[in-house]
XYZ file of C-alpha atoms in Angstrom:
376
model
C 17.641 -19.242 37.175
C 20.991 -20.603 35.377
C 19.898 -20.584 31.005
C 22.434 -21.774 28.479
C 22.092 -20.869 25.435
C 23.888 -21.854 22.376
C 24.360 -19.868 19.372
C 24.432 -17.042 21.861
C 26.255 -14.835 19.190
C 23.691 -15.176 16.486
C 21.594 -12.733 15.401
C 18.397 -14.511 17.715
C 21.283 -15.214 20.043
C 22.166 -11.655 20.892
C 18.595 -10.281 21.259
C 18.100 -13.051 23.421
C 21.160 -12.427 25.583
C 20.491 -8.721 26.203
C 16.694 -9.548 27.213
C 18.133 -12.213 29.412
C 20.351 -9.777 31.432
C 18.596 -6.836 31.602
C 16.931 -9.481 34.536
C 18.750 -9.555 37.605
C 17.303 -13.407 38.845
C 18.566 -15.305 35.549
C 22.123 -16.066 34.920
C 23.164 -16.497 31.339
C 25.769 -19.125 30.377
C 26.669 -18.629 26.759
C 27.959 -21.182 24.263
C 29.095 -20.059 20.955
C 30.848 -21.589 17.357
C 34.161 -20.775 19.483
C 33.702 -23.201 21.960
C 34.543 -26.456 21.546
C 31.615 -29.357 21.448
C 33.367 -31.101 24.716
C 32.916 -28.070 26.779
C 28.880 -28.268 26.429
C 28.636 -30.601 29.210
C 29.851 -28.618 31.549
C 28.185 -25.477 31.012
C 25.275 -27.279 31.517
C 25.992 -28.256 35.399
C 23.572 -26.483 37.415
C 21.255 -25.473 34.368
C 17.623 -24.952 34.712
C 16.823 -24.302 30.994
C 18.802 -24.194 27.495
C 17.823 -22.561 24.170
C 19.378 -24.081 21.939
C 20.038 -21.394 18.824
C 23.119 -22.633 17.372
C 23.328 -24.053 14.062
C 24.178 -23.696 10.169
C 22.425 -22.229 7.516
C 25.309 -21.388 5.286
C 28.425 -23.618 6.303
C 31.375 -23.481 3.482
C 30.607 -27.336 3.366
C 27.369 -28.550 3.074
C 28.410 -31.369 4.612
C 28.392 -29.201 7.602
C 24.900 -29.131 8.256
C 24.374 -32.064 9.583
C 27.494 -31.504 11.852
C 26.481 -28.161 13.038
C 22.788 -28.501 13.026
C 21.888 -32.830 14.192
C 24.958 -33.806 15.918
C 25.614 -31.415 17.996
C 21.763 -31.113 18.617
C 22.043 -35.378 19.666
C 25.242 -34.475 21.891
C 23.391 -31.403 23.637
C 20.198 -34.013 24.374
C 22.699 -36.434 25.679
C 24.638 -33.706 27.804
C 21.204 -32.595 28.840
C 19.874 -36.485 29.484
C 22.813 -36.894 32.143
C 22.558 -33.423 33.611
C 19.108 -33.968 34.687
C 19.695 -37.587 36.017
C 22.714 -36.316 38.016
C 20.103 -33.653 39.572
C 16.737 -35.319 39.567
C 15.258 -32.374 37.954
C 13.907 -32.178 34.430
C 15.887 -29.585 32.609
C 13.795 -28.241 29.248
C 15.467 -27.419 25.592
C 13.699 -24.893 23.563
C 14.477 -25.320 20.218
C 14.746 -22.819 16.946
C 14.368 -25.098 13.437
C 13.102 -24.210 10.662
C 9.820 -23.720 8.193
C 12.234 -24.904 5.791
C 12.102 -28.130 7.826
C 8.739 -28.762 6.627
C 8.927 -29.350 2.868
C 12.201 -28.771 1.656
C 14.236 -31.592 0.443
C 17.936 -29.672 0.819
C 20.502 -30.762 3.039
C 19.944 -27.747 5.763
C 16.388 -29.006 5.784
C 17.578 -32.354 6.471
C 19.423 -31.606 9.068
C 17.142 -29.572 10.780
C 14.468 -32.547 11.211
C 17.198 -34.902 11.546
C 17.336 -32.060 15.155
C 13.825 -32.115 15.984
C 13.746 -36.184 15.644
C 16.764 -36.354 17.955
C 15.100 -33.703 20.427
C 11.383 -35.837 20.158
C 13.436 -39.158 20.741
C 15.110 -37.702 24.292
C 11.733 -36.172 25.527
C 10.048 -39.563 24.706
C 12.871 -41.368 26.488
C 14.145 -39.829 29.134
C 10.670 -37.178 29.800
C 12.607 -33.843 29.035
C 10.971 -31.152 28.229
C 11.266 -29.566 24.592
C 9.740 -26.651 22.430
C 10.288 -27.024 19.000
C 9.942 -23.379 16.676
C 10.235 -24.106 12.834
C 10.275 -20.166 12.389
C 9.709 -18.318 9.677
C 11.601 -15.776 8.484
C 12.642 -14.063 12.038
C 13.852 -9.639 11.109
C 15.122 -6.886 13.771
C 18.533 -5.160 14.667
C 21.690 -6.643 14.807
C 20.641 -9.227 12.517
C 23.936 -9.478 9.447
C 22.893 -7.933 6.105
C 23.649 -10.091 2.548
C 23.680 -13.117 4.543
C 20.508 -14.924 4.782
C 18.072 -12.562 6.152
C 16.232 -9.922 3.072
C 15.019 -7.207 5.576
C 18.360 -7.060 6.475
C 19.931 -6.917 3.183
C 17.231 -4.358 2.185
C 17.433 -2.290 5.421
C 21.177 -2.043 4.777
C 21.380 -1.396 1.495
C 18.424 1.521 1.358
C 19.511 3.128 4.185
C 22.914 4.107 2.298
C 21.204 4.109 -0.889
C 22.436 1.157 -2.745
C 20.560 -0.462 -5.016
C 18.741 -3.420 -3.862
C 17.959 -6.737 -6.567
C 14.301 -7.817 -6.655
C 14.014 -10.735 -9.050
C 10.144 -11.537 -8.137
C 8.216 -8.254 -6.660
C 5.274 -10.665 -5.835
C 6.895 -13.113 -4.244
C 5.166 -13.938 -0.521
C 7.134 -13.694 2.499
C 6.342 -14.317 6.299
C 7.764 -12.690 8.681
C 8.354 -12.780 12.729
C 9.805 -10.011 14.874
C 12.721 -10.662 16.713
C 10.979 -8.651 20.068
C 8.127 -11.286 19.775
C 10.234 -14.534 19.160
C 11.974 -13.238 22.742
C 8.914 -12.750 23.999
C 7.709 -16.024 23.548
C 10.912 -17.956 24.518
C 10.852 -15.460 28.368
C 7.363 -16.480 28.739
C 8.599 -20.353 28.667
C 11.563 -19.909 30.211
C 9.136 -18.315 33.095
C 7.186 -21.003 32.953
C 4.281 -20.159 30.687
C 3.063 -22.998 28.348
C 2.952 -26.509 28.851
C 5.866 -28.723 27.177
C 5.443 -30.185 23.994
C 3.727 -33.329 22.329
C 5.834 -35.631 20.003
C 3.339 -34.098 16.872
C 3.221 -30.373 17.891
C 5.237 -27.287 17.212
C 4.863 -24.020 18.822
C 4.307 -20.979 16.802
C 4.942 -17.268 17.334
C 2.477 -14.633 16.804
C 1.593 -12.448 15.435
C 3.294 -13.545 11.670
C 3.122 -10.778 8.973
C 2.260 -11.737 5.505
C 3.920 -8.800 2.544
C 5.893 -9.715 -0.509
C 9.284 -8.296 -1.230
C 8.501 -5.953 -3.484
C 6.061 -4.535 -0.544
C 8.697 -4.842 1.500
C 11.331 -2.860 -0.087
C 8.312 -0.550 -0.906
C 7.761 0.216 2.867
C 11.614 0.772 3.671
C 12.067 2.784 0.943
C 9.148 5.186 2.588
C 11.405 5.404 5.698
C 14.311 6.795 4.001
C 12.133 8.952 1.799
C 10.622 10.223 5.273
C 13.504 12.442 5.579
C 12.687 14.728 2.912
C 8.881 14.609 2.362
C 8.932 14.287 6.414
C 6.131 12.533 5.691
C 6.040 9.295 8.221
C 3.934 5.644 7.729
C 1.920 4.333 10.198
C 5.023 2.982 12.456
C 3.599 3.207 15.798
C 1.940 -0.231 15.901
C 2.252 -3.459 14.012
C 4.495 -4.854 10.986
C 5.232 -1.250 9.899
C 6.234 -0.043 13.795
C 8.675 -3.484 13.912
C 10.161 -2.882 10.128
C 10.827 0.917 10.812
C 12.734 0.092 14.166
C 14.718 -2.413 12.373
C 15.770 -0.269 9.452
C 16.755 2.511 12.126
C 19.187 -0.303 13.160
C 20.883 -0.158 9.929
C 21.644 3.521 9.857
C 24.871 4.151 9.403
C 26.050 6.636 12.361
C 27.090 9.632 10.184
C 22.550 9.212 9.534
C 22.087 9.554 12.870
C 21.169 13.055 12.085
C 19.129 15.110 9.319
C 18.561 18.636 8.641
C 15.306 20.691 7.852
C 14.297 23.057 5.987
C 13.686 26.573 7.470
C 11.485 28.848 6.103
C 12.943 32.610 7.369
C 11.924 35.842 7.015
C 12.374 39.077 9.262
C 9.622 37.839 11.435
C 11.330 35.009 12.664
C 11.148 31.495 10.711
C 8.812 28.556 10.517
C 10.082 24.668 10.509
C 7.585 21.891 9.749
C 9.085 18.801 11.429
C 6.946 15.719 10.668
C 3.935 15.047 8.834
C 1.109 11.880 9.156
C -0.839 10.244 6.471
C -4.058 10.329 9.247
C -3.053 12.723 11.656
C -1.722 15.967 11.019
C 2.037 17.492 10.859
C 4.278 18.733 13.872
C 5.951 21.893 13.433
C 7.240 25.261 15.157
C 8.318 28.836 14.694
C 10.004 32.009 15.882
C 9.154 34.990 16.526
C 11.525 38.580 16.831
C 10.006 40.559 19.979
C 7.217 42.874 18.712
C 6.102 40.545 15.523
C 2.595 38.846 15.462
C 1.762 36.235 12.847
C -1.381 34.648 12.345
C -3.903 36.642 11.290
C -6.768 34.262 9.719
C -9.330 31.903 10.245
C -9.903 28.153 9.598
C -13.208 26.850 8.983
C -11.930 23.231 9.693
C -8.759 22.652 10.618
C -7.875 22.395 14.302
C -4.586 23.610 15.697
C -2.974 23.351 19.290
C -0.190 25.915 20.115
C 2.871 25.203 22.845
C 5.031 28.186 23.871
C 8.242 26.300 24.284
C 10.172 29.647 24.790
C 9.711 33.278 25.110
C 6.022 35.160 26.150
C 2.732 35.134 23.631
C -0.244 36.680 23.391
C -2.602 34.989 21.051
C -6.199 37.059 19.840
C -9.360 35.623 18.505
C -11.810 37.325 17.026
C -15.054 35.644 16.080
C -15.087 36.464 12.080
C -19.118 36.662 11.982
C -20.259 38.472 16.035
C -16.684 40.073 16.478
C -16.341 39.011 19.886
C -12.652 39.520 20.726
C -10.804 36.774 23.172
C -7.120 36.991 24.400
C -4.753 34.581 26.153
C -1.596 35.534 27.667
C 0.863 32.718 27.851
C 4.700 31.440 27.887
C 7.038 29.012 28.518
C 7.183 29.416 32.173
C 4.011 27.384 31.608
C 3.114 23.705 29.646
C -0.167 25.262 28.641
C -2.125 24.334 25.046
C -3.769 26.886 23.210
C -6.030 25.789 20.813
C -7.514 27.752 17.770
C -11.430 27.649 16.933
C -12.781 26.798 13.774
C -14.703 30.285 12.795
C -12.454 32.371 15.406
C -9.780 34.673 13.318
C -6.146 34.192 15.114
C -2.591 35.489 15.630
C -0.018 35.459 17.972
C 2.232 38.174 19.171
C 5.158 38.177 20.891
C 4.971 40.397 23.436
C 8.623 39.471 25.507
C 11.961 40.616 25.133
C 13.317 37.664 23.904
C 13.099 35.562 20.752
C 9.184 33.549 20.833
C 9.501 29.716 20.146
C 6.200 27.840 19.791
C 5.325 24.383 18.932
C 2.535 23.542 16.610
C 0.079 20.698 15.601
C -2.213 20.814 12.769
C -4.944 18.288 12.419
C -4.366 17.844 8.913
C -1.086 18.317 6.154
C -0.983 21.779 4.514
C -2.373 21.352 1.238
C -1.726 24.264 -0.583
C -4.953 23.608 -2.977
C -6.931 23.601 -0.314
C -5.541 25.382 2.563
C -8.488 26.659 4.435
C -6.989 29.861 5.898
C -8.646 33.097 5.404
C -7.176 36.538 6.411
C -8.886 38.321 8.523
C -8.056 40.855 11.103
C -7.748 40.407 15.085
């Protein structure tokens, strides 16, 4: 399958793009602001679909707007009009406007339904089929910070610690991911979704209602992550969407952060990450000959992975005494799990230095830590 798309070097433009190539049965013809309007025509020869991206938001001259955003929208249908009559063959338009189309009154707004009328005119004339967006706010990488996008602005700024200006904390956004929008525009291009009435407007889902003071609120917690290792909930949803995005922004010398170790003659201890819900990720080291542990939990749960090195871990049952011993290393991807009422330690019984992995059900509190000593 041939796809233009124009605008291809915009921020929806390059997402787009990569998807589109990662495919090996779609050929991507791109048409960007450095091409010249006349040459639209013939990138279109042999097209089966165009996504039409290109436009202004923030021309030098507002008189622009109308140039960048309805003209060249009316030549495009035209271009697109002759195309398919030269081929017999229908050739759709997917279309990005704007919720700003809606209800404002400002030139870009203008000239964004002065678009979608031009579009709705060809389809009723000549039968082509179009898919009109008015999007939302659209955020994810690659998208330019202080331009016209505030998750980028605020993902770029926090992530090098500048200070960001919020003039109303409470005021509502709604917000689309960029890997959804793409989504939605494959499926069509694929052939999913029936073309347009002259009164409809497709939507993507799922939207994501915050404010910006919640929003620079939540990015803020990703940078903080790095010293309180303490992570959100980013592995589904808004939060798992805004957390890749601000990773985008890192600059590449924050590629990389340190933690703190915790060392003694024994060996030292690391903790790595730490959940709201879920627990905390850590590991430790052992010298050959040293054993660490030595307690019991009545409630927390912990699982043990030898990455390095050979253990022997010991229960004893703190109330029968029965005794229990594992011998393990990391030869083998085996779990060892402690027992709530079972005393515990580990030993490292090789000739080389011990490294284990450990979860724990729940963050160390030290008010309420729920370890006991007790012997093995």
């Amino acid at each position: 399958m041939k796809v233009v798309v124009t605008g291809a070097h915009g921020f929806i433009g390059r997402n787009l793009c990569q998807r589109l190539t990662e495919r090996s049965d779609v050929e991507v013809i791109r048409f960007t602001s450095e091409d010249a309007i006349q040459a639209l025509p013939d990138r279109l020869v042999g097209t089966e679909f165009v996504v039409h991206l290109a436009g202004a938001n923030r021309p030098s001259d507002p008189l622009d707007f109308m140039a960048s955003n309805h003209a060249l929208t009316e030549h495009l249908c035209d271009a697109v009009v002759r195309e398919s009559q030269a081929t017999g063959r229908k050739i759709p338009i997917l279309y990005t406007s704007s919720i700003h189309a809606e209800h404002d009154d400002g030139l870009y707004a203008q000239s964004k339904r002065a678009a979608e009328q031009a579009l709705f005119a060809t389809s009723e004339k000549s039968a082509v089929p179009i898919h009109i967006f008015r999007l939302p706010n659209v955020f994810g990488k690659w998208c330019r910070p202080n331009y016209n996008s505030v998750v980028a602005t605020f993902c770029w700024s926090i992530a090098r610690g500048i200070p960001i200006e919020i003039r109303d904390p409470a005021a509502p956004l709604t917000l689309v991911y960029i890997d959804d929008v793409v989504d939605r525009f494959i499926r069509l291009l694929d052939g999913s979704g029936p073309a347009m009435n002259a009164s409809a407007f497709e939507v993507i889902r799922p939207q994501y209602q915050t404010t910006v003071g919640r929003l620079a609120d939540d990015i803020r917690a990703f940078r903080q992550s790095r010293t309180s290792l303490i992570t959100a909930h980013v592995g589904t949803g808004f939060l798992r969407a805004l957390h890749a995005t601000y990773l985008s922004y890192l600059p590449e010398e924050d590629f990389v952060y340190s933690l703190k170790e915790h060392a003694d003659g024994r060996g030292k201890f690391v903790e790595i990450l730490k959940t709201p819900e879920n627990g905390q990720f850590s590991y430790f080291t052992a010298v050959p000959g040293v054993t660490r542990g030595g307690h019991y939990h009545h409630t927390k749960a912990e699982k043990f992975l030898v990455l390095r090195g050979r253990a022997r871990f010991r229960f004893r049952h703190i109330q029968d005494g029965r005794v229990s011993e594992v011998v393990t290393s990391g030869e083998r991807s085996q779990i060892v799990e402690t027992v709530p009422g079972w005393a515990h330690d580990i030993t490292n019984i090789g000739t080389d230095e011990l490294v284990v992995m450990l979860w724990a059900n729940e963050v160390f509190d030290p008010e309420r830590p729920d370890t006991y000593s007790h012997a093995t």
